Amino acid sequence: MRSPIVAGNWKMHGTRAENARLIEELLSRYPDQSAAECLVCPPFVYLQEVGRLLRDTPIGLGAQDVCAEAQGAFTGEVSAAMLKDVGCEHVIVGHSERRWVYHESDQLVARKFAAAQAKSLAPILCVGEQLSDREAGRTEEVVARQLDAVLSLCGVGALESGVIAYEPVWAIGTGHSATAEQAQQVHAFIRERIAARDAKIARAARILYGGSVKAGNAAELFAQPDVDGGLIGGASLKAEEFLAILAAAGTR
Ligand code: PEP
């Protein structure tokens, strides 16, 4: 049985004071036992401080991006070793805002995935189609291309410690989540595609859904057989909402 994960992507939000308040609220109401793993991904500048607040708690720490290079003259970039050094265990790669706003290619995302794993950071690989792709019936083609870039560079074994997040671009931050059926269909497709290379890894791979997940729709999404939790944007900034989503993941 795959243990579910709920990851909060704070994006470019928060101040030191707001972060401290959010963490305090999360910890004060955190369930005694959660069947789901939980982590938050604050902006780079706050990682160390949030990591300190989370030390010895059940909430893990992740980053929102990583440089594909190991070190050197790459102004403005942050390496996997640096993320590890400040206590990260996870890192998001290929978030749609990186792919579509900053034009990150499938190949660059795959190199970031490899760079993270080389430093024992668990990458959360985001894949997902734009609305125009879905309308043109190209959802599987796009998702397959994004996934295959990582499989080709890193091999299927890389998914043993990695996590995949299916995030349809049209559902992110829009308030319009995919339906549970739409999510399940793409999650099953991703699992089958991995299974074509290694059935055991496919069965164990955790595939999260992201895109306007809220307390009100989480349970239905997470009840799908191939949905192993969620990557949560806006709702991860509200403790009560995020904990309700965590609870929904823990009961699947
Ligand atoms: C995200 O940023 O990964 C995301 C899923 O955002 P939201 O939950 O706000 O749609």
PDB file of C-alpha atoms and ligand atoms in Angstrom, residues 9 11 92 95-97 126 167 171-175 209-214 231-236, ligand 1:
ATOM      1  CA  ASN A   9       3.530  24.733  -2.280  1.00  0.00           C
ATOM      2  CA  LYS A  11       4.819  29.733  -4.043  1.00  0.00           C
ATOM      3  CA  ILE A  92       9.468  20.360  -6.637  1.00  0.00           C
ATOM      4  CA  HIS A  95       6.049  23.087 -11.721  1.00  0.00           C
ATOM      5  CA  SER A  96       3.838  24.505 -14.464  1.00  0.00           C
ATOM      6  CA  GLU A  97       4.786  28.046 -13.476  1.00  0.00           C
ATOM      7  CA  CYS A 126       5.126  18.017 -11.899  1.00  0.00           C
ATOM      8  CA  GLU A 167      -1.198  19.100 -12.231  1.00  0.00           C
ATOM      9  CA  ALA A 171      -6.750  23.713 -12.785  1.00  0.00           C
ATOM     10  CA  ILE A 172      -3.900  25.460 -10.988  1.00  0.00           C
ATOM     11  CA  GLY A 173      -4.971  28.500  -9.032  1.00  0.00           C
ATOM     12  CA  THR A 174      -8.234  28.756 -10.977  1.00  0.00           C
ATOM     13  CA  GLY A 175     -10.648  27.282  -8.463  1.00  0.00           C
ATOM     14  CA  TYR A 209      -2.925  15.372  -7.865  1.00  0.00           C
ATOM     15  CA  GLY A 210      -2.599  19.169  -7.851  1.00  0.00           C
ATOM     16  CA  GLY A 211      -4.875  21.923  -9.076  1.00  0.00           C
ATOM     17  CA  SER A 212      -7.421  23.744  -6.904  1.00  0.00           C
ATOM     18  CA  VAL A 213      -7.568  21.045  -4.233  1.00  0.00           C
ATOM     19  CA  LYS A 214      -9.545  22.259  -1.226  1.00  0.00           C
ATOM     20  CA  LEU A 231       0.259  19.016  -4.166  1.00  0.00           C
ATOM     21  CA  ILE A 232      -1.583  21.982  -2.738  1.00  0.00           C
ATOM     22  CA  GLY A 233      -1.036  25.637  -3.628  1.00  0.00           C
ATOM     23  CA  GLY A 234      -3.461  28.290  -2.349  1.00  0.00           C
ATOM     24  CA  ALA A 235      -5.102  26.082   0.268  1.00  0.00           C
ATOM     25  CA  SER A 236      -1.734  25.262   1.865  1.00  0.00           C
TER      26      SER A 236
HETATM   27  C1  PEP B   1       0.226  24.373  -7.252  1.00  0.00           C
HETATM   28  O1  PEP B   1       0.727  25.480  -7.228  1.00  0.00           O
HETATM   29  O2  PEP B   1       0.959  23.394  -7.400  1.00  0.00           O
HETATM   30  C2  PEP B   1      -1.218  24.250  -7.120  1.00  0.00           C
HETATM   31  C3  PEP B   1      -1.747  23.070  -7.265  1.00  0.00           C
HETATM   32  O3  PEP B   1      -1.924  25.404  -6.838  1.00  0.00           O
HETATM   33  P1  PEP B   1      -3.481  25.503  -6.383  1.00  0.00           P
HETATM   34  O4  PEP B   1      -3.706  24.436  -5.353  1.00  0.00           O
HETATM   35  O5  PEP B   1      -3.611  26.877  -5.820  1.00  0.00           O
HETATM   36  O6  PEP B   1      -4.288  25.287  -7.607  1.00  0.00           O
END
